[in-house]
PDB file of C-alpha atoms in Angstrom:
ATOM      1  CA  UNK A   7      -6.534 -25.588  10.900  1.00  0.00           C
ATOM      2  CA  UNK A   8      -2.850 -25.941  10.469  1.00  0.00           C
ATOM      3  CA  UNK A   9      -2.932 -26.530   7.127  1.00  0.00           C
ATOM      4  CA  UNK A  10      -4.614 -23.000   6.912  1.00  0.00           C
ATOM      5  CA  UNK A  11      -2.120 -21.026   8.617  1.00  0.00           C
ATOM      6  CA  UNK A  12       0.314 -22.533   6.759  1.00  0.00           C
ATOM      7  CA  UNK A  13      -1.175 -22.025   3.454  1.00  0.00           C
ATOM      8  CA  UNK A  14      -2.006 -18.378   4.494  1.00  0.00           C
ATOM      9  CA  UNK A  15       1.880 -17.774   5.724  1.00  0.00           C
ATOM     10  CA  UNK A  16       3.369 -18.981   2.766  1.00  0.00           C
ATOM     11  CA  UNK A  17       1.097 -17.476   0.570  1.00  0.00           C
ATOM     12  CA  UNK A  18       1.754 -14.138   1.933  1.00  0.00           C
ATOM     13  CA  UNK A  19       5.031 -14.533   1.625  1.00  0.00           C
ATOM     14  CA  UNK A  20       4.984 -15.650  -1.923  1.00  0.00           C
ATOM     15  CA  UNK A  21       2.544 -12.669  -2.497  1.00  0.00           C
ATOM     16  CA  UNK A  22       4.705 -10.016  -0.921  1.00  0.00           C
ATOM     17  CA  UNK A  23       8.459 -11.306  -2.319  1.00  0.00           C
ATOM     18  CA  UNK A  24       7.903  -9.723  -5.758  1.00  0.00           C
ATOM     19  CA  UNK A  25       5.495  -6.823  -4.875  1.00  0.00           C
ATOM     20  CA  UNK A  26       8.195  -5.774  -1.885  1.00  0.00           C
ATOM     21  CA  UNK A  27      11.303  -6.825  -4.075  1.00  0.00           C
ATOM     22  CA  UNK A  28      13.453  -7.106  -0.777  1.00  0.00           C
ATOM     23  CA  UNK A  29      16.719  -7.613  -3.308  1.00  0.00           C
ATOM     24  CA  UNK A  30      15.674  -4.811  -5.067  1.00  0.00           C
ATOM     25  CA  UNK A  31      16.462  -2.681  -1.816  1.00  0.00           C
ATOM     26  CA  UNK A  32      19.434  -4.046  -0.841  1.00  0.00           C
ATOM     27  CA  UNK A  33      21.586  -1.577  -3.629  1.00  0.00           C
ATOM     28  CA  UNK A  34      19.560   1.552  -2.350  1.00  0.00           C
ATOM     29  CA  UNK A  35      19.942   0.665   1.570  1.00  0.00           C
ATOM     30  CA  UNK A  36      24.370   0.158   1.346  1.00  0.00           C
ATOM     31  CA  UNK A  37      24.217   3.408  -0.863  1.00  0.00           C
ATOM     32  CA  UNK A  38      22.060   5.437   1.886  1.00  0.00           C
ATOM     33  CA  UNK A  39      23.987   3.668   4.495  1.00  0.00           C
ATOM     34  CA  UNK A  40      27.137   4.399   2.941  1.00  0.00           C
ATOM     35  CA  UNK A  41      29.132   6.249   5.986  1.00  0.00           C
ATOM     36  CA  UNK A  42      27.669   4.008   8.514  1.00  0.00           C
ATOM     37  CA  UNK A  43      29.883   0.945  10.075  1.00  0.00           C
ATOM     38  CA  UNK A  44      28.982  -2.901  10.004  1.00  0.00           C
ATOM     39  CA  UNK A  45      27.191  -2.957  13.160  1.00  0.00           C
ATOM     40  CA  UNK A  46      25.132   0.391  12.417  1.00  0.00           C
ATOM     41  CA  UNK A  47      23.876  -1.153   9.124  1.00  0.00           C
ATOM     42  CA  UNK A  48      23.220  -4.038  10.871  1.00  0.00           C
ATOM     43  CA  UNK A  49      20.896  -1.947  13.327  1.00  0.00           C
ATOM     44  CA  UNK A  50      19.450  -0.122  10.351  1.00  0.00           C
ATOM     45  CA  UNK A  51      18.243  -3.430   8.543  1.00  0.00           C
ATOM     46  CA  UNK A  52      17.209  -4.589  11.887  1.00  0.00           C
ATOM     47  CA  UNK A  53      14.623  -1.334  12.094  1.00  0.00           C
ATOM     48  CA  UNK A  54      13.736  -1.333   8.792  1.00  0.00           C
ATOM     49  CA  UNK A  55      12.381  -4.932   8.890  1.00  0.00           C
ATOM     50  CA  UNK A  56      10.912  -4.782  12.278  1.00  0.00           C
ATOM     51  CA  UNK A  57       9.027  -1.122  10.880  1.00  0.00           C
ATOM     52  CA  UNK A  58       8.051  -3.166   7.678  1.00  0.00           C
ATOM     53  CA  UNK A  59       6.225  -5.785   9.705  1.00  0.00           C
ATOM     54  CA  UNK A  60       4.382  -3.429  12.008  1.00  0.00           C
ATOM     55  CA  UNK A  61       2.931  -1.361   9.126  1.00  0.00           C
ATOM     56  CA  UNK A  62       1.700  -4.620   7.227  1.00  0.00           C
ATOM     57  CA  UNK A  63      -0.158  -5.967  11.047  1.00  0.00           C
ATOM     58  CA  UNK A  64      -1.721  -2.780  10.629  1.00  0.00           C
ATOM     59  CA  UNK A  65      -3.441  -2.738   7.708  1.00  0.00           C
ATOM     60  CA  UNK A  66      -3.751  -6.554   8.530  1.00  0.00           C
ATOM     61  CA  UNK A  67      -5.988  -5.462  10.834  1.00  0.00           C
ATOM     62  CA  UNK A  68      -7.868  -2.634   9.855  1.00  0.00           C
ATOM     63  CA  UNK A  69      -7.805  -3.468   5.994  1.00  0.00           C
ATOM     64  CA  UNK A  70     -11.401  -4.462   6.132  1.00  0.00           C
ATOM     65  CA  UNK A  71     -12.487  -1.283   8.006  1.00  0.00           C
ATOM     66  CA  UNK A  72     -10.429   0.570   5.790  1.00  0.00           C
ATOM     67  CA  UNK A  73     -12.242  -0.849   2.610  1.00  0.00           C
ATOM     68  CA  UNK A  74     -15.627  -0.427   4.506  1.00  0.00           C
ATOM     69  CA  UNK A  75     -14.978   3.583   5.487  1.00  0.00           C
ATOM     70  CA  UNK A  76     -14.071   4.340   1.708  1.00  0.00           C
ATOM     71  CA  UNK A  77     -16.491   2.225  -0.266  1.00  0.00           C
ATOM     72  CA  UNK A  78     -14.243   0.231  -1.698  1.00  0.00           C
ATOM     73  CA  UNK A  79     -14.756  -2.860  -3.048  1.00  0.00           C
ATOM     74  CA  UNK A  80     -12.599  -5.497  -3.740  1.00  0.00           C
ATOM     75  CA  UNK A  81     -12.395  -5.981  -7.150  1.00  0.00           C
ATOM     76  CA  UNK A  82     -11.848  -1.820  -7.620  1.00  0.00           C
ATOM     77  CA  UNK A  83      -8.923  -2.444  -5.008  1.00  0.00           C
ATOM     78  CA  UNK A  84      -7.474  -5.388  -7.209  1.00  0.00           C
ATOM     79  CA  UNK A  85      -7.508  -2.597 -10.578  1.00  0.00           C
ATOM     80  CA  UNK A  86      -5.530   0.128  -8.186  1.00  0.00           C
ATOM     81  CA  UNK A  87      -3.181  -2.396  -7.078  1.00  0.00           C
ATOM     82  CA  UNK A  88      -2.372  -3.719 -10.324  1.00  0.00           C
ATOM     83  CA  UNK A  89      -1.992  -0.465 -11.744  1.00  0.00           C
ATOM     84  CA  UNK A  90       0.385   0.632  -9.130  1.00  0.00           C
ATOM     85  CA  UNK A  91       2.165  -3.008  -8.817  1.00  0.00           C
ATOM     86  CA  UNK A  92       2.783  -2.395 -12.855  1.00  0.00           C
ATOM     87  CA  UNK A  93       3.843   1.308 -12.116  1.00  0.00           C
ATOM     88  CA  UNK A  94       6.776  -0.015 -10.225  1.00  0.00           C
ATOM     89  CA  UNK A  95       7.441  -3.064 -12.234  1.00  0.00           C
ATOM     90  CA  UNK A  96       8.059  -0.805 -15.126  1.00  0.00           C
ATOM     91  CA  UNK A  97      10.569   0.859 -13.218  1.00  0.00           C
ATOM     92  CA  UNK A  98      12.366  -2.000 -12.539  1.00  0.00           C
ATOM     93  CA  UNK A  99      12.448  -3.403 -16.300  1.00  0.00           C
ATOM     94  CA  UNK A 100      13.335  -0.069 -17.389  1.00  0.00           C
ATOM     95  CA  UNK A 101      16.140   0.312 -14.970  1.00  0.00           C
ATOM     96  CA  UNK A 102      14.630   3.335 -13.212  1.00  0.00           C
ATOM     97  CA  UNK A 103      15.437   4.672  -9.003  1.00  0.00           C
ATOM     98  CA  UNK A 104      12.733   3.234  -7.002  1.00  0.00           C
ATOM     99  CA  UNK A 105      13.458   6.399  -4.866  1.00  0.00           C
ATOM    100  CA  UNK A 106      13.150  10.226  -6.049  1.00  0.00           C
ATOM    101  CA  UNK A 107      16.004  12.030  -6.017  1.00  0.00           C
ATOM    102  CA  UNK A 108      14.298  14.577  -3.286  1.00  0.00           C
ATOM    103  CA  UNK A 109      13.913  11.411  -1.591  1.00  0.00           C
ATOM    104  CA  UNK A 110      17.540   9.742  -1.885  1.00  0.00           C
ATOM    105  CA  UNK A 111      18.943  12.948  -1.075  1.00  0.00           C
ATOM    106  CA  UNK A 112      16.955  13.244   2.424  1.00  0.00           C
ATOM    107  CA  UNK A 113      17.984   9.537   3.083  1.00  0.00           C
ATOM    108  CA  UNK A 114      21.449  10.960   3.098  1.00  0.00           C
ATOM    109  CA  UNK A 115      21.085  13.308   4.917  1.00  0.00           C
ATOM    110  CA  UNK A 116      19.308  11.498   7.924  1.00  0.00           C
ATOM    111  CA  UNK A 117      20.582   9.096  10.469  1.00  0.00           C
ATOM    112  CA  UNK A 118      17.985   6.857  10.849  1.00  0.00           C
ATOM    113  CA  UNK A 119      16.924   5.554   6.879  1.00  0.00           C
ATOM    114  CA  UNK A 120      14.759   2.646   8.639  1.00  0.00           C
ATOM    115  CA  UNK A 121      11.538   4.074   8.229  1.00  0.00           C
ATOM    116  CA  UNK A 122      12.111   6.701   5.806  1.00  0.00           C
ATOM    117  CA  UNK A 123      13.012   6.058   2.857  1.00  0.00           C
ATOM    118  CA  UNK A 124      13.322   2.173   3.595  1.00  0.00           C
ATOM    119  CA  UNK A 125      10.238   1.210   4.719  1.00  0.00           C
ATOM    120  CA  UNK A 126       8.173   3.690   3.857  1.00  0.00           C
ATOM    121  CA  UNK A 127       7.818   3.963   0.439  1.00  0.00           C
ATOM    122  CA  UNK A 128      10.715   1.537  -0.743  1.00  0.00           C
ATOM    123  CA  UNK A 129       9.400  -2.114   0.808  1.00  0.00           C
ATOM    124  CA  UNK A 130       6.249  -1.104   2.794  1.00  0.00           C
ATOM    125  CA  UNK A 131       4.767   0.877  -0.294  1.00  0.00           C
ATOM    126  CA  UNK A 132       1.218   0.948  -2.000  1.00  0.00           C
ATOM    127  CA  UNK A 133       1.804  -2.429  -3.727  1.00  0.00           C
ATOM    128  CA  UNK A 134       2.631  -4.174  -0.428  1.00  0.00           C
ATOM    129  CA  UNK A 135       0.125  -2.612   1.482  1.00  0.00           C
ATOM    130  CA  UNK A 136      -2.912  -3.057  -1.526  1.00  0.00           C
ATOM    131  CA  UNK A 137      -1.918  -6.983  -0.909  1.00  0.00           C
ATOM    132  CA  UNK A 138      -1.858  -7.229   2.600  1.00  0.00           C
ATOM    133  CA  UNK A 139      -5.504  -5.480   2.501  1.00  0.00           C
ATOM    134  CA  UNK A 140      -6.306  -8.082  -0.339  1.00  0.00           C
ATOM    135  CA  UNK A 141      -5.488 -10.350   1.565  1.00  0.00           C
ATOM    136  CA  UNK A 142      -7.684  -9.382   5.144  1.00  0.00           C
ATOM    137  CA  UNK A 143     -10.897  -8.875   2.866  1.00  0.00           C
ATOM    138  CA  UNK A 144     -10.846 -12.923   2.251  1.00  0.00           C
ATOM    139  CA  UNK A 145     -10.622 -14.147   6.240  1.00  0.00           C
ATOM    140  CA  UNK A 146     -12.929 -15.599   7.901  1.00  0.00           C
ATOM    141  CA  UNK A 147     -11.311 -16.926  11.083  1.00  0.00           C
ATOM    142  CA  UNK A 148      -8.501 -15.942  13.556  1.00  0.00           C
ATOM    143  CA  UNK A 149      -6.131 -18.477  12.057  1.00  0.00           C
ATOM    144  CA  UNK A 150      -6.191 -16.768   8.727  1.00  0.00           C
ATOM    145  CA  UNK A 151      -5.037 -13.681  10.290  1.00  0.00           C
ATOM    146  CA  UNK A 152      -2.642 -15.947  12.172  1.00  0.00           C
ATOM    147  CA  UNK A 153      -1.413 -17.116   8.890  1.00  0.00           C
ATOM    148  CA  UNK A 154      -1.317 -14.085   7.437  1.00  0.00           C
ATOM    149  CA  UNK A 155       0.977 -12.395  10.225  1.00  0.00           C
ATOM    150  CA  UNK A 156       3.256 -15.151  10.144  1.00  0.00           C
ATOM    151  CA  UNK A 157       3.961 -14.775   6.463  1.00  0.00           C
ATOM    152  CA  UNK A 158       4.403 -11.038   7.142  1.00  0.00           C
ATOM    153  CA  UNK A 159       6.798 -11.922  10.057  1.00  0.00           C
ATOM    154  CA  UNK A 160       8.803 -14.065   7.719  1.00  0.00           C
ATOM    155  CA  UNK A 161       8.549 -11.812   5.090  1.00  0.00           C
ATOM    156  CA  UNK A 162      10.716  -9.303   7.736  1.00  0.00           C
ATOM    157  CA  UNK A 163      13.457 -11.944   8.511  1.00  0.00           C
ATOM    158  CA  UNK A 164      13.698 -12.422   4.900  1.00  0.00           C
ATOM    159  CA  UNK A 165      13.736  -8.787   4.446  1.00  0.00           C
ATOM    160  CA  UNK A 166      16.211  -8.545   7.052  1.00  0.00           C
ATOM    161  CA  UNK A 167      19.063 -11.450   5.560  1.00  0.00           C
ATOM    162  CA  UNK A 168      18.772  -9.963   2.646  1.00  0.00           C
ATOM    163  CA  UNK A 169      19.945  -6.504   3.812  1.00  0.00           C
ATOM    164  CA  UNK A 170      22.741  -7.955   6.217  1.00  0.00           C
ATOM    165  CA  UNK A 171      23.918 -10.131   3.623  1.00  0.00           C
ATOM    166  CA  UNK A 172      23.157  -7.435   0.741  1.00  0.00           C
ATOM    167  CA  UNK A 173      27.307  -6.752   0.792  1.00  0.00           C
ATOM    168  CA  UNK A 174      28.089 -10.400  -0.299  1.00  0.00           C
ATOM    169  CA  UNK A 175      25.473 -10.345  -2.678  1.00  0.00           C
ATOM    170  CA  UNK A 176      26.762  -7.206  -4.162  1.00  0.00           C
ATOM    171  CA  UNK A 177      30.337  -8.141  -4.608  1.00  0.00           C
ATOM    172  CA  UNK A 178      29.058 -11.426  -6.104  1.00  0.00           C
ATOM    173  CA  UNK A 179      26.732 -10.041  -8.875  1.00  0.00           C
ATOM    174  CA  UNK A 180      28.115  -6.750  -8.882  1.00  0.00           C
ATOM    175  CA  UNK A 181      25.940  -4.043 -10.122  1.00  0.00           C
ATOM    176  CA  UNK A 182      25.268  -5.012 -13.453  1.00  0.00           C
ATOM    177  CA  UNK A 183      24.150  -8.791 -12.330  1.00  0.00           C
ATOM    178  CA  UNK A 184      22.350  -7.173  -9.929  1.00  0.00           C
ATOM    179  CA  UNK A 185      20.303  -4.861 -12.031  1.00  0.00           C
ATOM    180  CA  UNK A 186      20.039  -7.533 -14.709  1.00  0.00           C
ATOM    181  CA  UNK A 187      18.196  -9.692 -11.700  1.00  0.00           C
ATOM    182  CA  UNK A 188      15.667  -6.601 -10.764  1.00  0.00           C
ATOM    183  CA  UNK A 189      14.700  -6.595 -14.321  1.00  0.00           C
ATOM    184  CA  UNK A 190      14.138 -10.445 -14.769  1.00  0.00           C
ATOM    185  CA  UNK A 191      11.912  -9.769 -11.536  1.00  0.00           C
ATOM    186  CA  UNK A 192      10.448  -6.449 -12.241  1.00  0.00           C
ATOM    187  CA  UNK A 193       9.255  -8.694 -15.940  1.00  0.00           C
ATOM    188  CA  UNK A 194       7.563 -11.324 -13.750  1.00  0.00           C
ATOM    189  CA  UNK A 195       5.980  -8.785 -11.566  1.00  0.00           C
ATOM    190  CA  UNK A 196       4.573  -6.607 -14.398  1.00  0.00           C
ATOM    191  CA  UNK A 197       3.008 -10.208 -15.429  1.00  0.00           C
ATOM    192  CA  UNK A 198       1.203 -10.655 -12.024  1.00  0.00           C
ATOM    193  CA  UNK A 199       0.259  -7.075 -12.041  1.00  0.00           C
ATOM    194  CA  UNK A 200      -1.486  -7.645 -15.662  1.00  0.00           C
ATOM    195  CA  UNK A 201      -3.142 -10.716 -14.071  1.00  0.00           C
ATOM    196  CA  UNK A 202      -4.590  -8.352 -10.703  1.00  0.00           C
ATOM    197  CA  UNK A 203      -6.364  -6.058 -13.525  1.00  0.00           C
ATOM    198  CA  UNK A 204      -7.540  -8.725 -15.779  1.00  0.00           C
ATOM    199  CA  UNK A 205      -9.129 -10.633 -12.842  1.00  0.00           C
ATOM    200  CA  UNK A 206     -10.564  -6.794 -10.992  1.00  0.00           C
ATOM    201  CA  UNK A 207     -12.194  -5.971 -14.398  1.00  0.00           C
ATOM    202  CA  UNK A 208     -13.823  -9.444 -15.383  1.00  0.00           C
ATOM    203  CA  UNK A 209     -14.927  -9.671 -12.067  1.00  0.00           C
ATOM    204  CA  UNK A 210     -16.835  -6.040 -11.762  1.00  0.00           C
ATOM    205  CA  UNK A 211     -18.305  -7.232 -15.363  1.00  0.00           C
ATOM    206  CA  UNK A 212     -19.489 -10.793 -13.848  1.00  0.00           C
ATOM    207  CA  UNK A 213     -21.233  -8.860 -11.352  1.00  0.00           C
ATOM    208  CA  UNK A 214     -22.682  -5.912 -13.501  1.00  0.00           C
ATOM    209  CA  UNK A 215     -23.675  -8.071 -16.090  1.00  0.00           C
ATOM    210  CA  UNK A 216     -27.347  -8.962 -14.684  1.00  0.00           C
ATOM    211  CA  UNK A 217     -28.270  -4.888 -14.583  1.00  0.00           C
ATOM    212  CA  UNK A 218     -26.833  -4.394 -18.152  1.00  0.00           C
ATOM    213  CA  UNK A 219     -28.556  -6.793 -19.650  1.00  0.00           C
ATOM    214  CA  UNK A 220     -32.315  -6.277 -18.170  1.00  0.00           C
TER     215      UNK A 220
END
């Protein structure tokens, strides 16, 4: 049983870390948190991460509902998410704002950036959420979920060094070495995105394959 919580927290983490891009943020949250001191950024990263974690628990926990009210099957949920998963990794080879203008310009403009734009739609966004409901259709037992919210709690402390120590990062790679990094990332998450649609489409022909070929 241990071994399957571990397994199931480090395999969310590895399966949110490129879909979430929690470096990729870290340029978008110091230029939306621009005006605000050390310790208010700190406070903002703080908020962000703890909202990031309590949107994941939810669809955690009501992924398999959510599936089950829409009709949704899993394999049709694997071709959305790697459509939108490659949507976004586009964006990040080709060097385009993960945020809209309409919405960079609101996140300006408000105070509190924690939960919009940060963690909704920047980290929290379709992609993370398609994997974290993924994820809940293939439990079977209360350590999974266990597992599961573990990764997505360390997934949030990650989240959350990575914003505190965003400033040091920046000054290190600067922005070019920094946008050089969210393409070599956005490259490996277009591959994984590929690999979601390739597996949702061979799987809905494995299993339509007996009524085509009556």
């Amino acid at each position: 049983m241990t071994s399957s919580i571990l397994n199931y927290a480090i395999g969310t983490l590895a399966a949110l870390f490129p879909i979430a891009n929690p470096i990729g943020a870290v340029p978008i949250f110091y230029s939306l948190s621009a005006t605000d001191s050390r310790r208010d950024r700190r406070k903002q990263a703080q908020r962000t991460a703890v909202n990031v974690i309590l949107i994941l628990a939810v669809f955690l926990a009501g992924g398999r509902s959510i599936l089950q009210f829409f009709g949704i099957s899993l394999d049709v949920l694997r071709i959305a998410g790697g459509l939108l998963v490659s949507h976004a990794a586009w964006e990040m080879v080709t060097s385009k704002p993960r945020l809209m203008a309409s919405e960079q310009k609101a996140g300006t403009e408000q105070e509190d950036i924690s939960f919009t734009p940060m963690a909704i739609p920047l980290v929290a966004g379709p992609g993370s959420i398609g994997v974290i409901i993924g994820l809940s259709t293939r439990m079977t037992q209360w350590s999974d979920y266990l597992g599961c919210s573990i990764g997505i709690v360390l997934f949030g402390c990650l989240l959350y060094a990575c914003l505190v120590l965003g400033e040091s990062l920046l000054s290190i790679l600067g922005q070019n070495g920094l946008g050089a990094l969210n393409r070599v990332l956005g490259f490996f998450i277009l591959a994984i995105a590929v690999q979601l649609i390739a597996d949702g489409v061979l799987s809905l022909l494995h299993s339509a394959a007996p009524t085509l070929f009556r």
